[in-house]
Amino acid sequence: MPQSAAAQVPLIALEGVGKWYGAYHALKNINLTVKKGEKIVLCGPSGSGKSTLIRCINHLEETQEGNITVEGTTLSDSSRSIDAVRREVGMVFQSFNLFPHKTIMENCTLAPMRVKGVSKAEAEATARKYLERVRILDQADKYPAQLSGGQQQRAAIARALCMEPKAMLFDEPTSALDPEMVKEVLDTMIGLARDGMTMICVTHEMGFARQVADRVVFMASGEIIEEGPPETFFSNPQHQRTRTFLGEILAHH
Amino acid sequence: MASIGPNELFFLMQGLKWTLALTLVGFIGGGLFGLIVALTRTAQNDLVRRTTTGYIAVFQGTPLLMQLFVVYYGVALMGFNVDAWVAVAIAFTLHASAFLGEIWRGGIQAVPKGQTEAAKALGLHYVSMMKDVILPQAFKISLPATIGFLVQLIKGTSLAAIVGFVELSRAGQIVSNQTFRPLTVFALVGVIYFLICWPLSLWGARVERRLSTASR
């Protein structure tokens, strides 16, 4: 793959994005571009707007200012643009959000069948491929409640991958997990990153950030305070708020 | 005094047949319209939501008996000559849809928000999101209350006697007038209602217990 040429194309671009919840200014003038294959880690104190930011990218939240463009489609209120963006972008949630009344296999095949209109056999073949990749193919016929938290999150990752998205958004994917299960999910995400998936991860796992991130973006009070490659971000943070945050978060690791 | 023989029992069973038929009509009609009511009650559109809220307020806030009168005589006054069946089917459908709609609205809103978000993030549209993801979970949550309403509806069909239906209660009254044994006859009628409603109530209670242990 001509890495350098592909790297020029921004897959996701946010320009001057602003969001309010009533009078509360949740996102302030956010500018962020993500190139194909880039891995971004978003971090910051709770309430800093990092989850809100990635939820705006696939229009789970509406924005009031600026533009969000994904693979050439600029998000608007039109369902056509929302559909187009959601087809390209997969999402993994903190609380997994698997469909509890469906088996893992059915969780994985529902959207491809309903949205892309592929046959059941084809959807199942795709699902098996991705369930194998997250190493839970043997759990395919179980219901979510029968799986451990780590297995559920890996199933949720497989479900998102079944739509064959160009980019993946991770919203604190390991925050709801017991400590011993964090690693299996992070390993899955590292594998995805190695395979070249474009990723934006909201996470407090700084080890993960060091290992896979091309850029670490630090947010506070709805603003991007600073961003940089992990080496410089961790060793030489520019802003006082970043230093305070890193001091707090790294003290626990 | 005449005794209660096979003929009287047969007459009561005919009445029971109408009771069950009325229940079925009310439940199916009410279920279909109730689904629409539930979906519009949870709709984004303000006007749609308020209209349905008003509809529910009217039908929950007035007696079923009055609703039967209004439909039965009202439809006739408008110049339509409908038979009692159609009038009663309409009245029960309207009545049941207001209650079932509100029960299921609660069920829909009790499904965690993350389910809607996951469905949207996967690109599912409204119909598939509702049909495949939200409603199956909402119905499960609503099942005890739905069964409870079904029991109310079975007993409520006795009001159809007022517009000339010979359902179980009315049949009991007729047999009682013929045999002069009101105590025996109405005890029998009561037992029949009870044998239908009680198992349903037990089922509802069991479902509720199972749901509460599952969510613990």
XYZ file of C-alpha atoms in Angstrom:
469
model
C 0.000 0.000 0.000
C 1.367 3.426 -0.877
C 1.397 4.594 2.709
C 2.617 8.108 1.999
C -0.063 8.882 -0.589
C -2.883 7.484 1.525
C -1.577 9.338 4.521
C -2.330 12.644 2.805
C -6.088 12.076 2.761
C -7.878 13.153 5.921
C -10.436 10.447 6.687
C -12.069 12.413 9.476
C -11.907 16.188 9.778
C -13.452 18.420 12.433
C -13.367 22.145 11.744
C -14.396 24.662 14.353
C -16.875 22.284 15.956
C -18.927 23.726 18.807
C -21.621 22.123 20.910
C -23.944 23.319 23.651
C -26.189 21.451 26.046
C -28.597 24.306 26.679
C -26.395 27.013 28.140
C -23.520 24.630 28.814
C -20.720 24.957 26.268
C -19.611 21.323 25.899
C -17.258 21.609 22.925
C -15.383 24.777 21.973
C -13.890 25.312 18.539
C -12.611 21.777 18.020
C -10.216 21.281 15.117
C -8.935 17.802 14.502
C -7.943 15.872 11.407
C -7.385 12.141 11.334
C -5.633 10.610 8.372
C -6.265 7.150 7.072
C -4.573 4.602 9.308
C -3.873 7.079 12.103
C -4.472 6.131 15.713
C -5.542 8.938 17.994
C -5.865 8.653 21.753
C -8.142 11.247 23.348
C -7.623 11.834 27.033
C -8.570 14.353 29.629
C -10.375 14.709 32.948
C -13.988 13.536 33.184
C -16.393 16.118 31.824
C -13.773 17.480 29.446
C -15.908 16.625 26.402
C -13.849 13.791 24.946
C -16.754 11.314 24.783
C -19.034 14.037 23.450
C -16.481 14.756 20.733
C -16.342 11.235 19.355
C -20.125 10.868 19.683
C -20.466 13.901 17.412
C -18.427 12.170 14.715
C -21.147 9.560 14.094
C -23.948 11.992 14.956
C -25.063 10.391 18.196
C -24.803 14.001 19.343
C -25.682 17.034 17.270
C -23.309 19.942 16.899
C -24.253 23.607 16.610
C -21.099 24.976 14.980
C -18.478 23.926 12.503
C -18.170 20.994 10.132
C -17.487 17.323 10.561
C -16.378 15.524 7.413
C -15.903 11.776 7.169
C -14.519 10.261 3.970
C -15.725 13.233 1.939
C -19.199 13.402 3.481
C -19.965 16.485 5.549
C -22.426 15.749 8.349
C -25.679 17.677 8.301
C -29.174 16.976 9.594
C -29.954 15.051 6.426
C -30.372 11.363 7.081
C -28.416 10.684 3.897
C -25.250 12.249 5.306
C -25.773 10.594 8.698
C -26.232 7.191 7.060
C -23.157 7.682 4.901
C -20.992 8.577 7.888
C -22.305 5.750 10.067
C -21.526 3.258 7.296
C -17.858 4.262 7.438
C -17.463 4.547 11.199
C -17.862 1.825 13.817
C -18.265 2.494 17.517
C -17.447 0.606 20.703
C -19.083 1.750 23.937
C -18.007 1.730 27.558
C -21.005 -0.429 28.520
C -20.716 -2.736 25.454
C -24.385 -2.204 24.488
C -24.732 -5.665 22.983
C -28.342 -6.621 22.229
C -29.181 -8.882 25.201
C -32.006 -10.792 23.466
C -29.801 -11.841 20.565
C -26.919 -14.301 20.431
C -23.413 -13.026 19.730
C -23.775 -14.266 16.153
C -27.128 -12.468 15.742
C -25.610 -9.315 17.240
C -22.973 -9.459 14.525
C -25.244 -10.252 11.576
C -28.169 -7.900 12.279
C -26.732 -4.664 10.892
C -25.011 -6.150 7.814
C -28.291 -7.858 6.867
C -30.545 -4.873 7.581
C -28.284 -2.037 6.461
C -26.181 -3.554 3.699
C -28.771 -6.126 2.683
C -26.330 -9.023 2.559
C -27.629 -12.571 2.809
C -27.688 -14.401 6.129
C -25.018 -16.826 4.965
C -22.728 -14.036 3.882
C -23.316 -12.072 7.091
C -22.514 -15.163 9.144
C -19.333 -15.823 7.208
C -18.196 -12.251 7.865
C -19.179 -12.562 11.513
C -17.193 -15.773 11.901
C -14.153 -14.058 10.424
C -14.263 -11.212 12.930
C -15.304 -13.341 15.901
C -12.292 -15.515 15.137
C -10.144 -12.410 15.013
C -11.260 -11.287 18.486
C -10.960 -14.944 19.583
C -14.512 -15.634 20.713
C -15.822 -17.663 17.789
C -16.561 -20.500 20.228
C -19.010 -18.196 22.070
C -20.997 -17.279 18.937
C -24.201 -19.063 19.938
C -24.315 -17.722 23.481
C -26.225 -14.698 24.722
C -24.275 -11.650 25.936
C -25.189 -12.253 29.590
C -23.438 -15.638 29.436
C -20.099 -14.016 28.599
C -17.550 -12.245 30.780
C -17.161 -8.494 30.469
C -13.995 -8.808 28.419
C -15.630 -11.293 26.064
C -18.658 -9.028 25.709
C -16.497 -6.076 24.772
C -14.590 -8.162 22.242
C -17.930 -9.301 20.810
C -18.956 -5.637 20.568
C -15.740 -4.893 18.681
C -16.469 -7.789 16.313
C -20.034 -6.526 15.829
C -18.732 -3.117 14.776
C -16.106 -4.680 12.485
C -18.769 -6.736 10.703
C -19.918 -3.515 9.034
C -16.355 -3.258 7.693
C -15.923 0.377 8.739
C -13.019 2.562 7.640
C -12.569 3.968 11.131
C -13.398 2.876 14.663
C -14.387 5.057 17.607
C -13.749 3.674 21.084
C -15.539 5.371 23.979
C -13.679 4.300 27.140
C -13.810 0.638 26.084
C -12.073 -0.720 29.174
C -13.530 1.527 31.885
C -16.368 -0.837 32.807
C -14.150 -3.918 32.934
C -12.618 -5.756 35.851
C -8.837 -5.214 35.884
C -8.004 -8.754 34.774
C -10.095 -8.312 31.622
C -8.649 -4.991 30.508
C -5.660 -6.623 28.849
C -7.613 -8.943 26.552
C -9.586 -5.998 25.188
C -6.490 -3.811 24.823
C -4.685 -6.653 23.038
C -7.590 -6.874 20.598
C -7.389 -3.133 19.995
C -3.610 -3.281 19.540
C -4.131 -6.039 16.962
C -6.614 -3.830 15.109
C -4.182 -0.934 15.186
C -1.393 -3.124 13.780
C -3.666 -4.117 10.912
C -3.944 -0.473 9.936
C -7.385 0.470 11.249
C -7.994 4.180 11.706
C -8.891 4.611 15.373
C -9.960 7.325 17.773
C -9.855 6.031 21.334
C -11.097 7.808 24.419
C -9.175 6.014 27.131
C -7.193 6.444 30.316
C -4.928 3.539 29.407
C -1.700 5.458 28.958
C 0.266 2.281 28.276
C -1.987 1.695 25.284
C -1.490 5.298 24.198
C 2.300 4.943 24.335
C 2.198 1.684 22.442
C -0.157 2.455 19.535
C -1.043 6.138 19.353
C 0.316 8.278 16.547
C -0.971 11.298 18.407
C -2.300 11.892 21.882
C -4.905 14.638 22.168
C -5.518 16.201 25.555
C -8.847 17.888 26.262
C -10.107 19.941 29.184
C -13.295 22.025 29.609
C -14.443 21.236 26.084
C -11.241 22.400 24.396
C -8.259 20.671 22.861
C -5.416 21.882 25.066
C -2.588 20.170 23.299
C -1.732 17.269 21.055
C 1.425 15.515 20.001
C 3.104 12.182 19.437
C 3.151 10.081 22.628
C 6.930 10.441 23.143
C 6.824 14.208 23.460
C 3.331 14.312 24.964
C 4.293 12.199 27.949
C 7.890 13.357 28.417
C 7.436 17.036 27.690
C 3.857 18.266 28.091
C 3.529 21.958 27.248
C 0.601 23.039 29.372
C 0.147 23.106 33.112
C -3.270 21.378 32.889
C -1.721 18.533 30.909
C 1.041 18.145 33.487
C -1.487 18.103 36.328
C -3.625 15.525 34.530
C -0.684 13.286 33.673
C 0.598 13.571 37.217
C -2.730 12.396 38.589
C -3.302 9.612 36.114
C 0.227 8.214 36.030
C 0.448 8.182 39.838
C -1.980 5.270 39.776
C -0.005 3.195 37.288
C -88.209 -23.042 40.834
C -86.523 -24.442 37.776
C -83.241 -26.237 38.201
C -79.992 -25.530 36.451
C -79.626 -28.220 33.829
C -77.517 -28.838 30.730
C -79.525 -26.255 28.767
C -78.702 -23.488 31.224
C -75.056 -24.509 31.321
C -74.953 -24.553 27.545
C -76.428 -21.040 27.524
C -73.711 -19.849 29.918
C -71.041 -21.431 27.714
C -72.447 -19.539 24.732
C -72.057 -16.397 26.801
C -68.499 -17.364 27.685
C -67.756 -17.761 24.002
C -68.779 -14.123 23.419
C -66.776 -12.967 26.420
C -63.666 -14.590 24.986
C -64.411 -13.305 21.485
C -64.813 -9.740 22.783
C -61.586 -10.044 24.767
C -59.759 -11.302 21.715
C -61.057 -8.494 19.527
C -60.235 -5.884 22.158
C -56.772 -7.291 22.757
C -55.797 -7.679 19.116
C -57.298 -4.358 18.009
C -55.985 -2.649 21.122
C -52.605 -4.281 20.621
C -52.224 -3.060 17.054
C -53.377 0.475 17.830
C -51.592 0.377 21.161
C -48.328 -0.231 19.326
C -48.943 2.892 17.262
C -49.855 4.804 20.417
C -46.655 3.629 22.140
C -44.497 4.554 19.153
C -46.050 7.993 18.763
C -45.785 8.611 22.510
C -42.034 8.052 22.218
C -41.719 9.987 18.942
C -39.438 12.963 18.459
C -42.192 15.125 16.968
C -43.826 17.319 19.594
C -47.254 17.594 17.971
C -47.552 13.850 17.381
C -46.555 13.148 20.961
C -49.028 15.633 22.433
C -51.915 14.380 20.324
C -51.382 10.849 21.592
C -50.995 12.085 25.148
C -54.420 13.721 24.840
C -55.916 10.559 23.386
C -54.605 8.508 26.297
C -55.859 11.064 28.827
C -59.394 10.871 27.394
C -59.626 7.094 27.293
C -57.961 6.497 30.633
C -59.964 9.276 32.265
C -63.467 8.147 31.309
C -65.352 4.940 32.201
C -65.370 2.119 29.664
C -69.151 2.016 30.002
C -69.412 5.594 28.811
C -67.030 4.890 25.935
C -69.274 2.013 24.858
C -72.343 4.260 24.951
C -70.665 7.016 22.986
C -69.449 4.711 20.255
C -72.643 2.652 20.061
C -75.099 5.554 19.968
C -72.682 8.098 18.569
C -71.927 6.104 15.454
C -75.668 5.593 14.916
C -76.311 9.327 15.329
C -73.759 10.067 12.635
C -76.014 8.147 10.295
C -74.061 4.892 10.112
C -76.006 1.770 10.786
C -73.461 -0.454 12.456
C -74.237 -3.609 14.301
C -73.365 -4.023 17.952
C -70.296 -6.092 17.090
C -68.590 -3.356 15.144
C -69.454 -0.683 17.699
C -68.169 -2.771 20.579
C -65.037 -3.792 18.666
C -64.272 -0.113 18.036
C -64.904 0.860 21.649
C -62.767 -1.929 23.090
C -60.002 -1.253 20.580
C -59.884 2.437 21.515
C -60.020 1.646 25.220
C -57.381 -1.099 25.128
C -55.050 0.838 22.844
C -54.897 3.737 25.298
C -53.901 1.437 28.154
C -51.625 -0.935 26.226
C -50.000 2.012 24.467
C -49.131 3.609 27.774
C -47.859 0.314 29.240
C -45.630 -0.295 26.226
C -44.475 3.329 26.158
C -43.091 2.668 29.633
C -41.440 -0.507 28.363
C -39.812 1.284 25.440
C -38.461 3.988 27.724
C -37.155 1.376 30.176
C -34.842 -0.113 27.524
C -31.390 1.343 28.242
C -30.421 4.281 26.042
C -27.239 2.487 25.015
C -29.319 0.043 22.973
C -30.651 2.852 20.781
C -27.173 4.326 20.472
C -25.620 0.993 19.489
C -28.345 0.454 16.887
C -27.831 3.950 15.480
C -24.051 3.615 15.455
C -24.462 0.426 13.411
C -26.527 2.413 10.913
C -29.875 0.750 11.646
C -32.926 2.772 10.663
C -35.974 3.439 12.822
C -38.033 0.449 11.687
C -35.266 -2.103 12.177
C -34.107 -0.430 15.378
C -37.611 -0.726 16.830
C -38.497 -4.137 15.410
C -35.184 -5.909 16.007
C -33.709 -4.144 19.026
C -36.047 -2.010 21.144
C -39.517 -3.584 20.989
C -38.488 -7.185 21.821
C -36.852 -5.876 24.980
C -39.695 -3.447 25.718
C -42.359 -6.165 25.412
C -40.437 -8.412 27.761
C -40.245 -5.644 30.344
C -43.952 -4.832 29.840
C -45.231 -8.404 29.900
C -46.434 -8.471 33.553
C -48.380 -5.215 33.135
C -49.738 -6.390 29.780
C -51.054 -9.595 31.349
C -52.554 -7.532 34.157
C -54.421 -5.414 31.632
C -55.625 -8.515 29.780
C -57.249 -9.707 33.009
C -58.953 -6.300 33.391
C -60.133 -6.503 29.802
C -61.696 -9.968 30.232
C -63.756 -8.698 33.145
C -64.444 -5.411 31.357
C -66.193 -7.193 28.493
C -69.180 -7.712 30.816
C -70.025 -4.052 30.145
C -70.846 -4.971 26.551
C -74.089 -6.385 27.935
C -75.356 -2.806 28.073
C -75.534 -2.577 24.288
C -77.247 -5.919 23.900
C -74.425 -8.451 23.983
C -75.277 -11.715 25.680
C -71.811 -12.400 27.021
C -71.107 -14.401 30.169
C -72.460 -11.895 32.731
C -75.595 -11.135 30.763
C -76.135 -14.839 30.119
C -75.879 -15.387 33.877
C -78.496 -12.705 34.476
C -80.875 -14.315 31.970
C -80.427 -17.780 33.449
C -80.896 -16.337 36.918
C -84.165 -14.691 35.879
C -85.417 -17.969 34.415
C -84.393 -20.234 37.279
C -84.785 -17.865 40.237
C -81.431 -19.098 41.597
C -79.313 -15.949 41.453
C -76.814 -17.090 44.108
C -76.007 -20.386 42.402
C -75.934 -18.912 38.934
C -73.769 -15.901 39.751
C -71.460 -18.060 41.874
C -71.037 -20.275 38.827
C -70.421 -17.273 36.586
C -67.888 -15.932 39.076
C -66.060 -19.257 39.165
C -65.830 -19.275 35.365
C -64.329 -15.751 35.294
C -61.968 -16.707 38.090
C -60.763 -19.872 36.337
C -59.813 -17.797 33.323
C -58.318 -14.786 35.082
C -56.491 -16.427 37.960
C -54.050 -18.516 35.864
C -53.266 -15.390 33.858
C -52.542 -13.465 37.042
C -50.305 -16.285 38.269
C -48.474 -16.277 34.954
C -48.022 -12.511 35.197
C -46.621 -12.776 38.706
C -44.213 -15.507 37.608
C -42.967 -13.476 34.662
C -42.455 -10.502 36.953
C -40.423 -12.574 39.414
C -38.294 -13.963 36.626
C -37.639 -10.477 35.264
C -36.666 -9.096 38.649
C -34.198 -11.923 39.312
C -32.751 -11.515 35.826
C -32.088 -7.824 36.381
C -30.409 -8.351 39.757
